[in-house]
mmCIF file of C-alpha atoms in Angstrom:
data_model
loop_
_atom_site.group_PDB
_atom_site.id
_atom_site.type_symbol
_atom_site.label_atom_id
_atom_site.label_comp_id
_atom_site.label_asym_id
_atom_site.label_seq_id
_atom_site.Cartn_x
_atom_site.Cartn_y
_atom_site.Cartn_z
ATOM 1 C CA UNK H 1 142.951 105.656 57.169
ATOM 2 C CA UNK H 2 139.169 105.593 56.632
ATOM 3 C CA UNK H 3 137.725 103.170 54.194
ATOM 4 C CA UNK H 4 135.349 103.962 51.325
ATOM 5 C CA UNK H 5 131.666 104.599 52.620
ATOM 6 C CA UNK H 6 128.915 104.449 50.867
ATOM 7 C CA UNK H 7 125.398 105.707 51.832
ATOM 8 C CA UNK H 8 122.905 104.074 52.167
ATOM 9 C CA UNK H 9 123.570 100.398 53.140
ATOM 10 C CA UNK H 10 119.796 99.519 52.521
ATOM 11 C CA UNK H 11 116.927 100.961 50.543
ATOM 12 C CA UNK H 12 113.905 99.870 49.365
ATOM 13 C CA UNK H 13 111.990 102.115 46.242
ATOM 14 C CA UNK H 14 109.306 100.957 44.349
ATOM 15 C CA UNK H 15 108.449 101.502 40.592
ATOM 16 C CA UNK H 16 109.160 105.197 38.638
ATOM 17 C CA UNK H 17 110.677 106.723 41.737
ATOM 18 C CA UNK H 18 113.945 107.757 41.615
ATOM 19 C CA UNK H 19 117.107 107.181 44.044
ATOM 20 C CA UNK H 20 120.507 109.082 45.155
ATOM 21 C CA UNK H 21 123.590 107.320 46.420
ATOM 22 C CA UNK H 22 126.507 108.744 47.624
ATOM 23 C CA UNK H 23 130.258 107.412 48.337
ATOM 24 C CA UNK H 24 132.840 108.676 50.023
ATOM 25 C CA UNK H 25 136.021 107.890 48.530
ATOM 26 C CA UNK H 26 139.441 107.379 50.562
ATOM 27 C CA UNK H 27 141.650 110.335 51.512
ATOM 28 C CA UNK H 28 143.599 111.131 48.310
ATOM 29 C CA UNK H 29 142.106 109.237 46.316
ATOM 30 C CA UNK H 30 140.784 111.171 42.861
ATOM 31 C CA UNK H 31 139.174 108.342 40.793
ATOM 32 C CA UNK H 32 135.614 107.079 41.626
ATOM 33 C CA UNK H 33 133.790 104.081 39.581
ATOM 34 C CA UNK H 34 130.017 102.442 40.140
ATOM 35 C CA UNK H 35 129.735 99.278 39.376
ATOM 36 C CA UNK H 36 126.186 97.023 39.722
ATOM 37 C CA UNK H 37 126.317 93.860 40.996
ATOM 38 C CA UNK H 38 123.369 91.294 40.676
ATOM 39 C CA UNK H 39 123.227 87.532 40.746
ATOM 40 C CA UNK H 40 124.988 86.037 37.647
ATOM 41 C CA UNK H 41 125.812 89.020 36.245
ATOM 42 C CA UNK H 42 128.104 89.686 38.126
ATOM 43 C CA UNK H 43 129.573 93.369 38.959
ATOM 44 C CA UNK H 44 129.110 95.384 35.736
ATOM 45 C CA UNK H 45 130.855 99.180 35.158
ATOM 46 C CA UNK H 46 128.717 101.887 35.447
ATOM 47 C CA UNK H 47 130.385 104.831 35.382
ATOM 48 C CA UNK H 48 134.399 106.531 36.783
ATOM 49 C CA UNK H 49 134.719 109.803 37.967
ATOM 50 C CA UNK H 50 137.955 111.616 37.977
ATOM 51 C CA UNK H 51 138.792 115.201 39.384
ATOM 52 C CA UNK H 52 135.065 115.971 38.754
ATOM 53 C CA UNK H 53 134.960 114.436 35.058
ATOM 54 C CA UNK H 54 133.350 111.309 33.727
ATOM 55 C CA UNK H 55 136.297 109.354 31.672
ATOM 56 C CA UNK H 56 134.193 106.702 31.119
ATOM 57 C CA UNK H 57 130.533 105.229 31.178
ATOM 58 C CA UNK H 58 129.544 101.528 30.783
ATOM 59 C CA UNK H 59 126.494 100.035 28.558
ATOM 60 C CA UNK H 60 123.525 101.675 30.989
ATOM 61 C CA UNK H 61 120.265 103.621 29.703
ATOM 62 C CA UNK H 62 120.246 107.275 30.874
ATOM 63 C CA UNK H 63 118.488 106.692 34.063
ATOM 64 C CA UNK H 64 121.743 106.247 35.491
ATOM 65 C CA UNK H 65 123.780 109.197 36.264
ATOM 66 C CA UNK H 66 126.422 110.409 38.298
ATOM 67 C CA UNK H 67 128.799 113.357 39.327
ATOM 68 C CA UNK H 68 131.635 113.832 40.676
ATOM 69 C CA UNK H 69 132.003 117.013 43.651
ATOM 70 C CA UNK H 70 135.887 119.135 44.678
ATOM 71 C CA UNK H 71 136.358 116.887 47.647
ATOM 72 C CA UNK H 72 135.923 113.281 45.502
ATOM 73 C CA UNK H 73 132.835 112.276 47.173
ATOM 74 C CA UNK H 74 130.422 110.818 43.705
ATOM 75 C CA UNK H 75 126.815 110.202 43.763
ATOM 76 C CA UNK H 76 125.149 108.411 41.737
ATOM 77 C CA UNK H 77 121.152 108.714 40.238
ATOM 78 C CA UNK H 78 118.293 106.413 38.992
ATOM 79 C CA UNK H 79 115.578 107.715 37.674
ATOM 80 C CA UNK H 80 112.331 106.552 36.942
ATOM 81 C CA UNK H 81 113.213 103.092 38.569
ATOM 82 C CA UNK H 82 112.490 99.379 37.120
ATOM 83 C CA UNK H 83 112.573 95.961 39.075
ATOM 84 C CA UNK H 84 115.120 95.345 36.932
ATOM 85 C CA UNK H 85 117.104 98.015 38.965
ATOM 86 C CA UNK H 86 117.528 95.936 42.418
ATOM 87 C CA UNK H 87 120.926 94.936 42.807
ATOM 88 C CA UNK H 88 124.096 95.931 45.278
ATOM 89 C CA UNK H 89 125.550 99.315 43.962
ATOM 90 C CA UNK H 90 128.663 99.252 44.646
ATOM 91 C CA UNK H 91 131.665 102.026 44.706
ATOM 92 C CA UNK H 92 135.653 101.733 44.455
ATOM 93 C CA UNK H 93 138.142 104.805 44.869
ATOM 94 C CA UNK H 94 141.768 104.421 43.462
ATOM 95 C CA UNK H 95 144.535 107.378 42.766
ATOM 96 C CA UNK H 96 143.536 107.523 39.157
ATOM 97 C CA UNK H 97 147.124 108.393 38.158
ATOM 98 C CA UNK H 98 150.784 108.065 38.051
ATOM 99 C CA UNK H 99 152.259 104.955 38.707
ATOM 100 C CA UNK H 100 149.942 102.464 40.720
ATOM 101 C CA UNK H 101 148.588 98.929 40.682
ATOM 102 C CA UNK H 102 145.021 100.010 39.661
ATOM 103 C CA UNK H 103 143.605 98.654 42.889
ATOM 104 C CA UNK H 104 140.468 99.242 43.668
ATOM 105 C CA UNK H 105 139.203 99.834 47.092
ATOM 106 C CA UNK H 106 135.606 99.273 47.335
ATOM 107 C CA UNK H 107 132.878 100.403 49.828
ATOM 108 C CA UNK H 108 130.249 97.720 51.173
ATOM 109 C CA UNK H 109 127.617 98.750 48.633
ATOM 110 C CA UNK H 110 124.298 99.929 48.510
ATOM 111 C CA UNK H 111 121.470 97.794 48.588
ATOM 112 C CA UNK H 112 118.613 98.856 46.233
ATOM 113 C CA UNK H 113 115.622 97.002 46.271
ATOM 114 C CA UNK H 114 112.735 97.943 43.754
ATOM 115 C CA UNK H 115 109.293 97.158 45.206
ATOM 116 C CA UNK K 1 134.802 93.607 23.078
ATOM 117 C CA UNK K 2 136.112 93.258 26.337
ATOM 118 C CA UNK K 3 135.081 89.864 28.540
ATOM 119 C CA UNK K 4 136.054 88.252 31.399
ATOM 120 C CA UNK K 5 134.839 84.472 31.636
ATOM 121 C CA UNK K 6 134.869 82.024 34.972
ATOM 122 C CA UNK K 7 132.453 79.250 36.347
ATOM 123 C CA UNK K 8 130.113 80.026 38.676
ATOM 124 C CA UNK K 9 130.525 77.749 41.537
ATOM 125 C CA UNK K 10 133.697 75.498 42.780
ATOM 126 C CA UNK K 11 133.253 73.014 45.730
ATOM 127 C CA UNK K 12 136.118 71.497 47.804
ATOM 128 C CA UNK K 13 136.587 69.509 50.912
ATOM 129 C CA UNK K 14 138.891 71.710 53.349
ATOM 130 C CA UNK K 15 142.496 70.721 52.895
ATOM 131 C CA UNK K 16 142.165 70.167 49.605
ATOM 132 C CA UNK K 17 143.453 72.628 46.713
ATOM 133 C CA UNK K 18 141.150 74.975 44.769
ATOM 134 C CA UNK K 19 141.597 76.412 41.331
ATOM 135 C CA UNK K 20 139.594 78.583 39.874
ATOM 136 C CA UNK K 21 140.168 79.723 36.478
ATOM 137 C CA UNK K 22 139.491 82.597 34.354
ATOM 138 C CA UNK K 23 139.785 83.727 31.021
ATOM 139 C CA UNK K 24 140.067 87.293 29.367
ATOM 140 C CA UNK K 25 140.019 88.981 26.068
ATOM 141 C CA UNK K 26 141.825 92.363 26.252
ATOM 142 C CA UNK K 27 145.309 91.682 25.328
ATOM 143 C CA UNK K 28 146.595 94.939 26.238
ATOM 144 C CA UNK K 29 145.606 94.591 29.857
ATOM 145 C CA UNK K 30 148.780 95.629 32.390
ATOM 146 C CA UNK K 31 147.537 93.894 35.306
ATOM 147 C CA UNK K 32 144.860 91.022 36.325
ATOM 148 C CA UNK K 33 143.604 90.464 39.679
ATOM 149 C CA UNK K 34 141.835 88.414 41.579
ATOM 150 C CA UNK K 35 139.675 90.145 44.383
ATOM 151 C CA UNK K 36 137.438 88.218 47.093
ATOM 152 C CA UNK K 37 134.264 89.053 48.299
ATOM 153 C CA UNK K 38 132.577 87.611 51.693
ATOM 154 C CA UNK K 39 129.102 87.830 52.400
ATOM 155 C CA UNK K 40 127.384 91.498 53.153
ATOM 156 C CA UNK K 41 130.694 92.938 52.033
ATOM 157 C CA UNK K 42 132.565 95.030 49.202
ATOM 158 C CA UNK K 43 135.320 93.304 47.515
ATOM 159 C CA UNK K 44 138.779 93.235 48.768
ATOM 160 C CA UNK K 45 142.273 92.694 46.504
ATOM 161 C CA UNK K 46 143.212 89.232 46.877
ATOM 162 C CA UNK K 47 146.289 89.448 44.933
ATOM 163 C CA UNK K 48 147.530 90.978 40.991
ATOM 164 C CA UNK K 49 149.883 89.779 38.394
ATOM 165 C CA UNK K 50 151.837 91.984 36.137
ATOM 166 C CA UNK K 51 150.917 91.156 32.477
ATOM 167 C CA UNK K 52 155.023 90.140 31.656
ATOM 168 C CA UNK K 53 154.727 87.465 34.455
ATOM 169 C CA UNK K 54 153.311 83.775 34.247
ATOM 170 C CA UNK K 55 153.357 83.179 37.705
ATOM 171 C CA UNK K 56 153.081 85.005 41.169
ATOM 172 C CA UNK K 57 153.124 83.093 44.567
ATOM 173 C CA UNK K 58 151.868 84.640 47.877
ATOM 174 C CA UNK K 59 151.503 82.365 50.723
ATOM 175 C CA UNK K 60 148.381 79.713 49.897
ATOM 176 C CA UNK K 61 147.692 81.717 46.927
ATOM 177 C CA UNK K 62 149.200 81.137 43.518
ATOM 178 C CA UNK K 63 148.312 82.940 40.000
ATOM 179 C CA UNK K 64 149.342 81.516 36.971
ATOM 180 C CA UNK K 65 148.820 83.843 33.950
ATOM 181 C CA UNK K 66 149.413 81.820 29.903
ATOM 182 C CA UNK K 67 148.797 85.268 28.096
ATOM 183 C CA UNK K 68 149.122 83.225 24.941
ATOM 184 C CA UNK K 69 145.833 81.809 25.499
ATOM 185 C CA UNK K 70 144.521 84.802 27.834
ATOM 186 C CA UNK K 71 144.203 82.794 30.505
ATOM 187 C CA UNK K 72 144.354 83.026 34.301
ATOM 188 C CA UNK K 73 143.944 80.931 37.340
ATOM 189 C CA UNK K 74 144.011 80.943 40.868
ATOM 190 C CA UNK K 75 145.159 78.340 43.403
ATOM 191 C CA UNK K 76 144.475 78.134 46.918
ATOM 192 C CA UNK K 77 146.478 75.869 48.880
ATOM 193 C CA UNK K 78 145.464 73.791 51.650
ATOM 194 C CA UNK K 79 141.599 75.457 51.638
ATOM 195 C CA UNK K 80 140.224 76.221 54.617
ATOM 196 C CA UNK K 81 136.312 76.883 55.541
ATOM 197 C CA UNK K 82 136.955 80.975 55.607
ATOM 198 C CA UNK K 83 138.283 80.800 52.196
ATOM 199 C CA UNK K 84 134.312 80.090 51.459
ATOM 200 C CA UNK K 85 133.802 83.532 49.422
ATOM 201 C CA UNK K 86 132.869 84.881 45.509
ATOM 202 C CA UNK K 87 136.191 84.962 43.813
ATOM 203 C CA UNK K 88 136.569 87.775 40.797
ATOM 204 C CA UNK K 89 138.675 87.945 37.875
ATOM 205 C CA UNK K 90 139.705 91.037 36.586
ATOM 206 C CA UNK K 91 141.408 92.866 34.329
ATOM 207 C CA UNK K 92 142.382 96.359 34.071
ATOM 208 C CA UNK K 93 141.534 98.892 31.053
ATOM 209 C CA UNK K 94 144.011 101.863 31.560
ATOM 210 C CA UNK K 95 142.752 103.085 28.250
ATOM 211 C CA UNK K 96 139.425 103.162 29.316
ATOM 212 C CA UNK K 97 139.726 104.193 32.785
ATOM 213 C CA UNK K 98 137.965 100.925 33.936
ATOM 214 C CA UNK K 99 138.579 97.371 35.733
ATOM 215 C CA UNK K 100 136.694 94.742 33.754
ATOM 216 C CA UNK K 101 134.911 92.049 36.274
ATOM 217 C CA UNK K 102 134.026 88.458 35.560
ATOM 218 C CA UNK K 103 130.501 87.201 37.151
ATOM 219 C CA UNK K 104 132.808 85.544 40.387
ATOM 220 C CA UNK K 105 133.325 82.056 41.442
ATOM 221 C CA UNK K 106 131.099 80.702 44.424
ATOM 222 C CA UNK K 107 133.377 78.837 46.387
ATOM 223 C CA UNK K 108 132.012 76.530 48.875
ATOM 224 C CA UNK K 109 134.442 74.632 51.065
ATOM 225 C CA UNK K 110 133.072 71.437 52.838
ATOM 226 C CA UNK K 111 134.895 70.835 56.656
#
């Protein structure tokens, strides 16, 4: 059973451009979440996708965005990027219902660095 | 709000015991877990605990959970040199679709 892959593993921006990443969620799964992860801060929630439909967003400005596509596979958009943005994106599938652990399977991440 | 709290960095000599610890705020959270992450990689379940149980024991690993003070640890027995990793607390938000993260434990383990 494939893993979760995310595209790009390394990319390197620099100020007020903007930046797409994708993920590819495991085989069933319905339920995709972002998270950034940066030194200290440790990973912080971005946004989950389920069956196409945002359930939830965390404390980020509107330069980040997302969706959510029929087969499960989520991308996820900055805009207008800041140094501030450079970090490891990272993605995690799970089922997203019924009765389950609430595991999350994550990709390797995305490394964005903001030049 | 919702917050997960741990220290930064643990250092042990290999043999030895580690314990990291961890505390939450969400009383309402079902399940708590402690994933691992190794360098250049995602992160990977370690192990969970069920919010009606204070302790769960797998292998070298155990998690004790006191939900009267929110609080959750991790023990690694016998620590080897490849247990050298980020450790993350966690806690899971069914309400609000989301798994909370602490800011992960740098353990370094000395041979």
């Amino acid at each position: 059973k494939a893993g979760v892959t995310q595209t790009p593993r390394y990319l390197i921006k620099t100020r007020g451009q903007q930046v797409t990443l994708s993920c590819s969620p495991i085989s069933g799964h319905r339920s995709v979440s972002w998270y950034q992860q940066t030194p200290g801060q440790g990973l912080q929630f971005l946004f989950e996708y389920f069956s196409e439909t945002q359930r939830n967003k965390g404390n980020f400005p509107g330069r980040f965005s997302g969706r959510q596509f029929s087969n499960s596979r989520s991308e996820m958009n900055v805009s207008t990027l800041e140094l501030g943005d450079s970090a490891l994106y990272l993605c995690a599938s799970t089922k997203g219902q019924g009765a389950n652990t609430g595991e999350l399977f994550f990709g390797e991440g995305s490394r964005l660095t903001v030049l | 709000g919702e917050d997960v709290e741990q220290s930064l960095f643990l250092s042990v000599r290999e043999g030895d015991s580690s314990v990291i610890n961890c505390t939450y705020t969400d009383s309402s959270s079902t399940y708590l877990y402690w994933y691992k992450q190794e360098p250049g990689a995602g992160l990977q379940l370690l192990t969970y605990i069920f919010s009606n149980m204070d302790m769960k024991q797998d292998q070298r690993l155990t998690v004790l959970l006191n939900k009267k003070d929110k609080h959750l640890s991790l023990r690694i027995a016998d620590t080897q040199t490849g247990d050298s990793a980020i450790y993350f607390c966690a806690e899971w938000d069914t309400g609000g679709f989301k798994t909370i993260f602490g800011a992960g434990t740098r353990l370094f383990v000395k041979a």
